[in-house]
Coordinates of C-alpha atoms and ligand atoms in Angstrom, one line a residue:
X27 CA -21.7 -1.7 30.9
X28 CA -22.0 0.2 34.0
X29 CA -25.4 -0.3 35.9
X30 CA -25.4 3.4 36.8
X31 CA -28.5 5.1 35.4
X32 CA -28.6 8.7 34.5
X33 CA -31.8 10.4 35.1
X34 CA -30.6 13.5 33.3
X35 CA -29.4 11.8 30.4
X36 CA -28.5 14.2 27.8
X37 CA -29.9 16.9 25.6
X38 CA -27.3 18.4 23.5
X39 CA -27.7 21.6 21.7
X40 CA -25.6 22.0 18.7
X41 CA -25.0 25.5 17.6
X42 CA -23.9 25.1 14.1
X43 CA -26.9 25.0 11.9
X44 CA -25.4 24.5 8.5
X45 CA -23.6 21.4 9.1
X46 CA -24.8 17.7 8.6
X47 CA -24.3 15.6 11.6
X48 CA -21.6 13.6 9.7
X49 CA -20.0 16.7 8.0
X50 CA -19.0 16.1 4.4
X51 CA -15.6 17.7 4.8
X52 CA -14.8 14.7 7.1
X53 CA -16.5 12.2 5.0
X54 CA -14.5 13.2 1.9
X55 CA -11.0 12.4 3.3
X56 CA -8.8 9.8 2.3
X57 CA -6.7 10.3 -0.7
X58 CA -3.2 10.8 0.9
X59 CA -0.4 8.1 1.4
X60 CA -1.9 7.7 5.0
X61 CA -5.3 6.9 3.8
X62 CA -5.1 3.3 4.9
X63 CA -4.4 4.4 8.5
X64 CA -7.7 6.3 8.5
X65 CA -9.4 3.1 7.3
X66 CA -7.5 0.7 9.6
X67 CA -8.0 2.8 12.8
X68 CA -6.8 0.2 15.3
X69 CA -3.3 -1.2 15.5
X70 CA -1.1 -3.1 17.9
X71 CA 2.0 -1.5 19.4
X72 CA 4.6 -4.0 20.6
X73 CA 7.6 -2.9 22.8
X74 CA 9.9 -5.9 22.8
X75 CA 13.6 -6.1 23.4
X76 CA 16.3 -7.1 25.7
X77 CA 14.9 -4.9 28.4
X78 CA 12.0 -7.3 28.6
X79 CA 14.5 -9.6 30.5
X80 CA 14.4 -7.2 33.5
X81 CA 10.7 -7.0 33.4
X82 CA 10.8 -3.4 34.4
X83 CA 9.9 -1.5 31.3
X84 CA 11.9 -0.3 28.4
X85 CA 13.7 2.5 30.2
X86 CA 15.2 0.2 32.8
X87 CA 18.9 0.5 31.2
X88 CA 18.9 4.4 31.7
X89 CA 16.7 4.6 34.8
X90 CA 19.0 2.1 36.8
X91 CA 22.2 3.3 34.9
X92 CA 23.1 -0.1 33.9
X93 CA 26.8 -0.2 32.5
X94 CA 26.9 -0.7 28.7
X95 CA 29.1 -3.8 29.1
X96 CA 26.7 -5.3 31.6
X97 CA 23.6 -4.7 29.4
X98 CA 25.5 -6.2 26.6
X99 CA 26.2 -9.2 28.6
X100 CA 22.5 -9.7 29.2
X101 CA 21.8 -9.1 25.5
X102 CA 24.2 -12.0 24.6
X103 CA 21.8 -14.3 26.6
X104 CA 18.5 -13.0 25.2
X105 CA 16.8 -16.2 24.0
X106 CA 12.9 -15.8 23.6
X107 CA 12.5 -19.4 22.7
X108 CA 8.7 -19.2 23.0
X109 CA 8.3 -16.4 20.4
X110 CA 5.9 -17.5 17.6
X111 CA 5.3 -14.7 15.1
X112 CA 2.1 -16.5 13.8
X113 CA 0.7 -16.5 17.2
X114 CA 1.4 -12.8 17.9
X115 CA -0.2 -11.9 14.7
X116 CA -3.4 -14.0 15.4
X117 CA -3.6 -12.2 18.8
X118 CA -3.6 -8.9 16.9
X119 CA -6.0 -10.2 14.3
X120 CA -8.4 -11.7 16.8
X121 CA -8.3 -8.3 18.6
X122 CA -9.6 -6.6 15.4
X123 CA -6.4 -4.8 14.9
X124 CA -5.3 -4.2 11.2
X125 CA -1.7 -3.3 11.8
X126 CA 1.4 -3.7 13.9
X127 CA 4.0 -1.3 15.0
X128 CA 7.0 -3.2 16.7
X129 CA 10.3 -1.8 18.1
X130 CA 12.9 -2.6 15.8
X131 CA 15.5 -0.7 17.8
X132 CA 14.6 1.0 21.0
X133 CA 16.8 3.6 23.1
X134 CA 18.8 0.7 24.3
X135 CA 20.3 0.3 20.8
X136 CA 19.7 -3.4 20.5
X137 CA 18.4 -4.2 16.9
X138 CA 15.6 -6.9 16.7
X139 CA 16.7 -7.7 13.1
X140 CA 19.6 -8.9 11.3
X141 CA 21.9 -5.8 10.8
X142 CA 25.1 -5.3 9.1
X143 CA 25.4 -1.9 10.4
X144 CA 25.8 -3.3 14.0
X145 CA 26.5 -6.7 15.2
X146 CA 24.5 -5.7 18.5
X147 CA 21.4 -7.3 17.0
X148 CA 19.3 -10.5 17.7
X149 CA 20.7 -12.5 14.9
X150 CA 24.4 -12.0 15.4
X151 CA 24.6 -11.3 19.2
X152 CA 22.2 -13.9 20.8
X153 CA 21.9 -17.6 21.0
X154 CA 18.3 -17.1 19.5
X155 CA 19.8 -16.2 16.2
X156 CA 16.5 -15.7 14.5
X157 CA 15.3 -12.6 12.7
X158 CA 12.3 -11.5 14.5
X159 CA 11.2 -8.8 12.0
X160 CA 11.5 -11.2 9.1
X161 CA 9.3 -13.8 10.8
X162 CA 6.7 -11.1 11.8
X163 CA 6.7 -9.7 8.3
X164 CA 6.0 -13.2 6.8
X165 CA 3.2 -13.9 9.3
X166 CA 1.6 -10.4 8.8
X167 CA 1.8 -10.9 5.0
X168 CA -0.1 -14.2 5.5
X169 CA -2.8 -12.8 7.8
X170 CA -3.2 -9.6 6.0
X171 CA -2.0 -7.3 8.6
X172 CA 0.2 -4.2 7.9
X173 CA 3.6 -4.1 9.6
X174 CA 5.7 -1.0 10.4
X175 CA 8.8 -0.4 12.7
X176 CA 9.4 1.8 15.6
X177 CA 13.0 3.2 15.2
X178 CA 14.7 5.2 17.9
X179 CA 16.5 7.6 15.3
X180 CA 18.6 9.7 17.7
X181 CA 18.6 8.3 21.2
X182 CA 21.0 5.4 21.6
X183 CA 22.4 4.2 25.0
X184 CA 24.8 1.7 23.6
X185 CA 26.5 3.3 20.5
X186 CA 29.2 6.0 21.1
X187 CA 27.5 9.3 20.3
X188 CA 24.0 8.3 20.3
X189 CA 21.7 11.0 21.9
X190 CA 20.2 10.8 25.4
X191 CA 21.5 10.7 29.0
X192 CA 25.0 9.3 29.5
X193 CA 26.4 7.4 32.5
X194 CA 29.1 5.5 31.0
X195 CA 32.2 6.4 29.2
X196 CA 31.5 3.8 26.6
X197 CA 28.6 6.0 25.5
X198 CA 30.8 9.1 24.5
X199 CA 31.4 9.8 21.0
X200 CA 30.3 12.0 18.0
X201 CA 26.6 12.3 17.4
X202 CA 27.2 12.5 13.5
X203 CA 29.1 9.3 13.6
X204 CA 26.3 7.4 15.3
X205 CA 23.9 8.9 12.6
X206 CA 26.2 7.9 9.7
X207 CA 27.4 4.4 10.9
X208 CA 24.2 3.3 12.7
X209 CA 21.1 5.1 12.5
X210 CA 20.9 6.0 8.7
X211 CA 22.3 2.5 7.7
X212 CA 19.9 0.6 10.0
X213 CA 16.9 2.7 8.6
X214 CA 17.9 1.3 5.1
X215 CA 18.1 -2.1 6.4
X216 CA 14.6 -2.0 8.0
X217 CA 13.3 -0.6 4.8
X218 CA 14.3 -3.9 3.1
X219 CA 11.5 -5.6 5.1
X220 CA 9.1 -3.6 3.2
X221 CA 7.2 -1.8 6.1
X222 CA 4.0 0.1 5.6
X223 CA 5.2 2.7 8.1
X224 CA 8.2 3.9 10.2
X225 CA 7.4 5.0 13.7
X226 CA 10.3 7.4 14.7
X227 CA 10.5 8.4 18.5
X228 CA 12.4 10.9 20.9
X229 CA 13.9 13.3 18.3
X230 CA 16.7 14.8 20.2
X231 CA 18.8 17.2 18.3
X232 CA 16.8 16.7 15.1
X233 CA 17.1 19.5 12.6
X234 CA 15.0 19.8 9.3
X235 CA 17.9 18.7 7.4
X236 CA 18.5 15.6 9.3
X237 CA 14.8 14.9 9.1
X238 CA 15.2 15.0 5.4
X239 CA 17.9 12.6 5.5
X240 CA 15.8 10.1 7.2
X241 CA 13.0 10.8 5.0
X242 CA 14.6 10.4 1.8
X243 CA 16.0 7.0 2.9
X244 CA 12.4 5.9 3.6
X245 CA 10.9 7.3 0.3
X246 CA 13.9 6.0 -1.8
X247 CA 13.0 2.5 -0.7
X248 CA 9.2 3.1 -0.8
X249 CA 7.3 6.0 -1.9
X250 CA 4.1 4.8 0.0
X251 CA 5.7 4.2 3.4
X252 CA 4.3 6.6 5.9
X253 CA 6.3 8.4 8.6
X254 CA 5.0 9.8 12.0
X255 CA 5.7 13.2 13.4
X256 CA 8.1 12.0 15.9
X257 CA 10.7 12.2 13.2
X258 CA 10.8 15.9 14.4
X259 CA 8.7 16.4 17.5
X260 CA 8.2 14.7 20.8
X261 CA 4.6 13.6 21.4
X262 CA 4.1 16.1 23.9
X263 CA 5.0 18.9 21.5
X264 CA 2.4 18.1 19.0
X265 CA -0.6 19.7 20.4
X266 CA 1.2 23.1 20.5
X267 CA 2.6 23.1 17.1
X268 CA 2.1 26.3 15.2
X269 CA 0.8 26.3 11.6
X270 CA 4.3 27.1 10.3
X271 CA 5.7 24.1 12.0
X272 CA 3.0 21.9 10.6
X273 CA 3.6 23.2 7.2
X274 CA 7.3 22.3 7.6
X275 CA 6.4 18.9 8.7
X276 CA 4.5 18.1 5.6
X277 CA 7.3 19.7 3.6
X278 CA 9.8 17.4 5.2
X279 CA 7.4 14.5 4.3
X280 CA 5.7 13.6 7.6
X281 CA 2.4 11.8 6.9
X282 CA 0.7 11.5 10.3
X283 CA 0.8 13.2 13.9
X284 CA 1.7 11.0 16.7
X285 CA 0.3 12.6 19.9
X286 CA 1.4 12.5 23.4
X287 CA 1.7 9.1 25.0
X288 CA -1.5 7.8 26.4
X289 CA -3.4 11.0 25.7
X290 CA -6.3 11.2 23.5
X291 CA -6.2 14.9 22.0
X292 CA -9.3 17.2 21.9
X293 CA -9.1 17.6 18.2
X294 CA -6.4 17.6 15.5
X295 CA -5.6 20.1 12.8
X296 CA -4.5 17.1 10.5
X297 CA -6.6 14.6 8.8
X298 CA -4.3 11.7 9.7
X299 CA -3.4 11.1 13.2
X300 CA -2.7 8.5 15.8
X301 CA -2.4 8.3 19.6
X302 CA -0.7 5.5 21.3
X303 CA -1.8 3.9 24.6
X304 CA -0.6 1.1 26.9
X305 CA -3.0 -1.7 27.9
X306 CA -1.6 -1.6 31.5
X307 CA 0.7 1.1 32.5
X308 CA 3.9 0.1 30.8
X309 CA 5.3 0.0 27.2
X310 CA 8.1 -2.7 27.7
X311 CA 7.2 -5.7 29.8
X312 CA 6.6 -5.1 33.5
X313 CA 6.0 -8.0 35.7
X314 CA 4.6 -5.8 38.5
X315 CA 2.0 -4.0 36.3
X316 CA -1.3 -5.8 36.2
X317 CA -3.3 -2.9 35.9
X318 CA -5.0 -3.9 32.6
X319 CA -7.6 -1.9 30.8
X320 CA -10.8 -3.7 30.7
X321 CA -12.4 -4.7 27.3
X322 CA -14.9 -1.9 27.9
X323 CA -12.3 0.7 28.5
X324 CA -10.3 -0.5 25.4
X325 CA -13.5 -0.1 23.3
X326 CA -14.3 3.3 24.8
X327 CA -11.1 4.6 24.2
X328 CA -10.8 3.4 20.6
X329 CA -14.4 4.8 20.0
X330 CA -13.3 8.2 21.4
X331 CA -10.3 8.2 19.2
X332 CA -12.5 7.3 15.9
X333 CA -15.1 9.8 17.0
X334 CA -12.3 12.5 16.7
X335 CA -11.1 11.3 13.5
X336 CA -7.8 9.4 14.6
X337 CA -6.3 6.1 14.8
X338 CA -5.5 4.1 18.0
X339 CA -2.2 2.3 18.6
X340 CA -2.7 0.0 21.7
X341 CA 0.6 -1.4 23.2
X342 CA 1.4 -4.7 24.6
X343 CA 4.9 -5.8 26.1
X344 CA 5.7 -9.4 25.5
X345 CA 8.0 -11.3 28.0
X346 CA 11.7 -12.1 27.6
X347 CA 10.5 -15.7 26.5
X348 CA 8.4 -14.2 23.8
X349 CA 5.0 -14.4 25.3
X350 CA 2.3 -11.9 25.3
X351 CA 0.8 -11.7 28.9
X352 CA -2.2 -14.0 29.2
X353 CA -4.6 -11.1 30.6
X354 CA -3.7 -8.8 27.8
X355 CA -4.6 -11.5 25.2
X356 CA -7.9 -12.1 27.0
X357 CA -8.9 -8.5 27.2
X358 CA -7.8 -7.7 23.6
X359 CA -9.9 -10.8 22.3
X360 CA -13.1 -9.6 24.3
X361 CA -12.8 -6.2 22.6
X362 CA -12.1 -8.0 19.2
X363 CA -15.4 -10.0 19.7
X364 CA -17.3 -6.7 20.0
X365 CA -15.4 -5.4 16.9
X366 CA -16.6 -8.4 14.9
X367 CA -20.2 -7.2 15.5
X368 CA -19.7 -3.5 15.6
X369 CA -16.7 -2.9 13.3
X370 CA -18.6 -0.8 10.8
X371 CA -18.9 1.8 13.4
X372 CA -15.2 2.0 13.8
X373 CA -13.2 1.1 10.7
X374 CA -13.1 3.9 8.3
X375 CA -15.6 5.7 10.3
X376 CA -15.5 9.5 10.8
X377 CA -16.0 12.2 13.4
X378 CA -19.5 13.9 13.7
X379 CA -20.8 17.0 15.1
X380 CA -21.5 15.2 18.5
X381 CA -18.1 15.7 20.1
X382 CA -16.9 16.5 23.5
X383 CA -18.7 18.0 26.5
X384 CA -22.2 16.6 26.1
X385 CA -20.8 13.0 26.2
X386 CA -19.0 13.6 29.5
X387 CA -20.6 12.0 32.5
X388 CA -20.9 14.4 35.3
X389 CA -20.3 13.0 38.7
X390 CA -21.0 14.1 42.3
X391 CA -18.0 15.2 44.2
X392 CA -18.1 12.0 46.4
X393 CA -18.2 9.9 43.1
X394 CA -15.4 11.5 41.7
X395 CA -13.4 11.2 45.0
X396 CA -14.0 7.6 45.2
X397 CA -12.8 7.1 41.6
X398 CA -9.7 9.2 42.4
X399 CA -9.0 7.1 45.3
X400 CA -9.2 3.9 43.3
X401 CA -7.1 5.3 40.5
X402 CA -4.3 6.1 42.9
X403 CA -4.5 2.8 44.6
X404 CA -4.1 0.9 41.3
X405 CA -1.6 3.1 39.9
X406 CA -3.9 4.3 36.9
X407 CA -3.5 8.0 36.2
X408 CA -0.4 8.4 38.3
X409 CA 2.4 10.6 36.7
X410 CA 1.2 10.5 33.2
X411 CA -1.0 13.4 32.4
X412 CA -4.3 12.4 30.9
X413 CA -3.6 8.8 31.4
X414 CA -6.7 8.1 33.6
X415 CA -9.5 7.1 31.6
X416 CA -12.4 9.4 30.8
X417 CA -15.8 7.9 31.2
X418 CA -18.4 8.5 28.5
X419 CA -22.0 7.9 28.6
X420 CA -22.1 7.7 24.8
X421 CA -20.0 8.6 21.7
X422 CA -20.8 9.1 18.1
X423 CA -19.1 8.0 14.9
X424 CA -20.3 8.2 11.4
X425 CA -19.9 7.6 7.7
X426 CA -21.6 8.8 4.6
X427 CA -25.5 8.4 5.2
X428 CA -24.8 6.8 8.7
X429 CA -24.6 8.0 12.2
X430 CA -23.6 5.6 15.0
X431 CA -24.5 6.0 18.6
X432 CA -22.3 4.2 21.0
X433 CA -23.9 3.7 24.3
X434 CA -21.6 2.9 27.2
X435 CA -24.4 3.9 29.7
X436 CA -28.0 2.9 29.0
X437 CA -30.4 5.7 29.0
X438 CA -33.4 5.1 31.2
X439 CA -35.4 7.9 29.4
X440 CA -35.9 8.6 25.7
X441 CA -32.7 9.8 24.3
X442 CA -33.0 13.2 22.7
X443 CA -30.4 14.7 20.1
X444 CA -30.4 18.0 18.5
X445 CA -28.6 19.2 15.4
X446 CA -30.3 17.3 12.5
X447 CA -31.5 20.4 10.8
X448 CA -29.9 19.2 7.5
X449 CA -30.5 15.5 8.0
X450 CA -33.6 13.4 7.7
X451 CA -33.3 10.2 9.8
X452 CA -34.7 7.5 7.7
X453 CA -34.2 4.6 10.0
X454 CA -32.7 3.1 13.0
X455 CA -31.3 -0.3 14.0
X456 CA -28.7 -1.9 16.3
X457 CA -25.6 -3.4 15.0
X458 CA -25.8 -6.2 17.4
X459 CA -29.4 -7.1 16.0
X460 CA -28.9 -9.5 13.2
X461 CA -32.5 -8.9 12.1
X462 CA -31.8 -5.1 11.9
X463 CA -35.4 -4.6 13.5
X464 CA -36.5 -1.0 13.4
X465 CA -35.9 1.1 16.6
X466 CA -38.6 3.6 17.5
X467 CA -37.4 7.3 16.2
X468 CA -39.2 10.5 16.1
X469 CA -37.8 13.5 14.4
X470 CA -39.3 17.1 14.7
X471 CA -37.2 19.6 12.8
X472 CA -33.7 19.2 14.1
X473 CA -34.5 17.1 17.2
X474 CA -34.5 13.4 17.2
X475 CA -36.1 11.4 19.9
X476 CA -35.1 7.7 20.2
X477 CA -37.1 5.2 22.4
X478 CA -34.6 2.5 23.3
X479 CA -35.4 -0.9 24.7
X480 CA -35.2 -1.6 28.4
X481 CA -31.8 -3.3 28.3
X482 CA -28.6 -2.8 26.2
X483 CA -27.8 -5.4 23.6
X484 CA -24.2 -5.5 24.6
X485 CA -22.5 -5.1 27.9
X486 CA -19.6 -3.3 26.4
X487 CA -21.2 -0.8 24.2
X488 CA -24.4 -1.0 22.3
X489 CA -24.3 0.7 18.8
X490 CA -27.3 2.3 17.3
X491 CA -27.1 3.0 13.6
X492 CA -29.3 5.9 12.3
X493 CA -29.6 6.1 8.5
X494 CA -29.6 9.6 7.1
X495 CA -31.1 11.3 4.1
X496 CA -31.2 15.1 3.4
X497 CA -33.7 17.0 5.1
X498 CA -35.7 19.2 2.7
Ligands
GLC16 C1 7.7 7.3 25.5 C2 8.9 6.4 26.1 C3 9.4 5.5 25.2 C4 8.2 4.5 24.4 C5 7.2 5.7 23.8 C6 6.0 5.1 23.1 O1 8.3 8.1 24.5 O2 9.9 7.1 26.5 O3 10.1 4.5 25.7 O4 8.7 3.9 23.4 O5 6.8 6.4 24.8 O6 5.2 6.0 22.5

């Protein structure tokens, strides 16, 4: 928790007089196929493949124009002997994550599972010979973690005709041949592992008809498996989608929106959505990138996403040996400790009327300049729009009958909140206080004044739970 004290802490004026602070329309959700995602809220994204060998991100083949034959040669030596599915799943579990999404085939075309459609896979093409997806599936089932697969449906730099940039004659071919002989058959193959979700990405040259072909393979294998919007639209297109396009997505069978990489959207027109984030600045393993988000940053971003009604998919990139970078494990674990105490304010929690501006910390120009300088020096916030972390003094999540105030900065004065015209605050206690001792609260009409103790209870984020009844 930062020590910066805020003298003008906050006084939020909420104009909507009819709403309860945890609106019922939000509290009532949750009957769709994707309801589990809304409950789970926090997942682990894993980018892992042959590219991990070069320790320079998952785009390295394309960015440095590695010839297909040369990359294949590297693939034939891929041997992640330290991979242990149970250990990875334990990292996710200790982090408080409820699901995993792993790359089954990224744009480099290499399959991390046993594939009949293409021998270019971890079992048939490498000395390792083990089926990574199967091992993870078994480990996830044991641990009670949901497992889904990322699949790059159109972009493929290895198979002739796959979409994407071309720099080698070996890549030339018919797109439809690629779809029929690799993409659709492999989708059928990964469905045999019984995933809870399929996470498509980079939809080049997709048409609604082709989208329906992919969708029908998923649904024929498992009617409950959920599909993200990147079947049809890139992450950066989602915020701009028109109602008719959203309708069409539903019609095609898409279940949840996947927003732009590393961006927490302002709000979403869909009940089910997810945004993905990197723990450092990279998806695939990058040896040079040690710009890890702190546990506090992880908790703040997760809380922000939940406060807006979404789910948070946080990425790690294991090494070519099969290890998750140590610092990543440490930071995730520290955030996981916080979740053990404060999880009820996150899992299955909802948005509230307290969203946006009122929670954004205002800085002097000098303070902002210092932060910008630091961000530039560390690489945070470079290139990727919206990558740099916002800093919140506090955020709110809720559920029926409860409002959770998450304090990232500790108020030095009584904390005043408006907007309780239709709620009666019946009590208040800290989630971190095992005895649930009452916290001093005063309500006058729609205004609630909270007198907080001098010190926060948790360095990462102290959560105060207000119990709510109806104001007569
Ligand atoms: C971007 C990257 C891709 C990565 C994805 C994760 O689309 O190009 O490599 O898998 O983000 O969301």
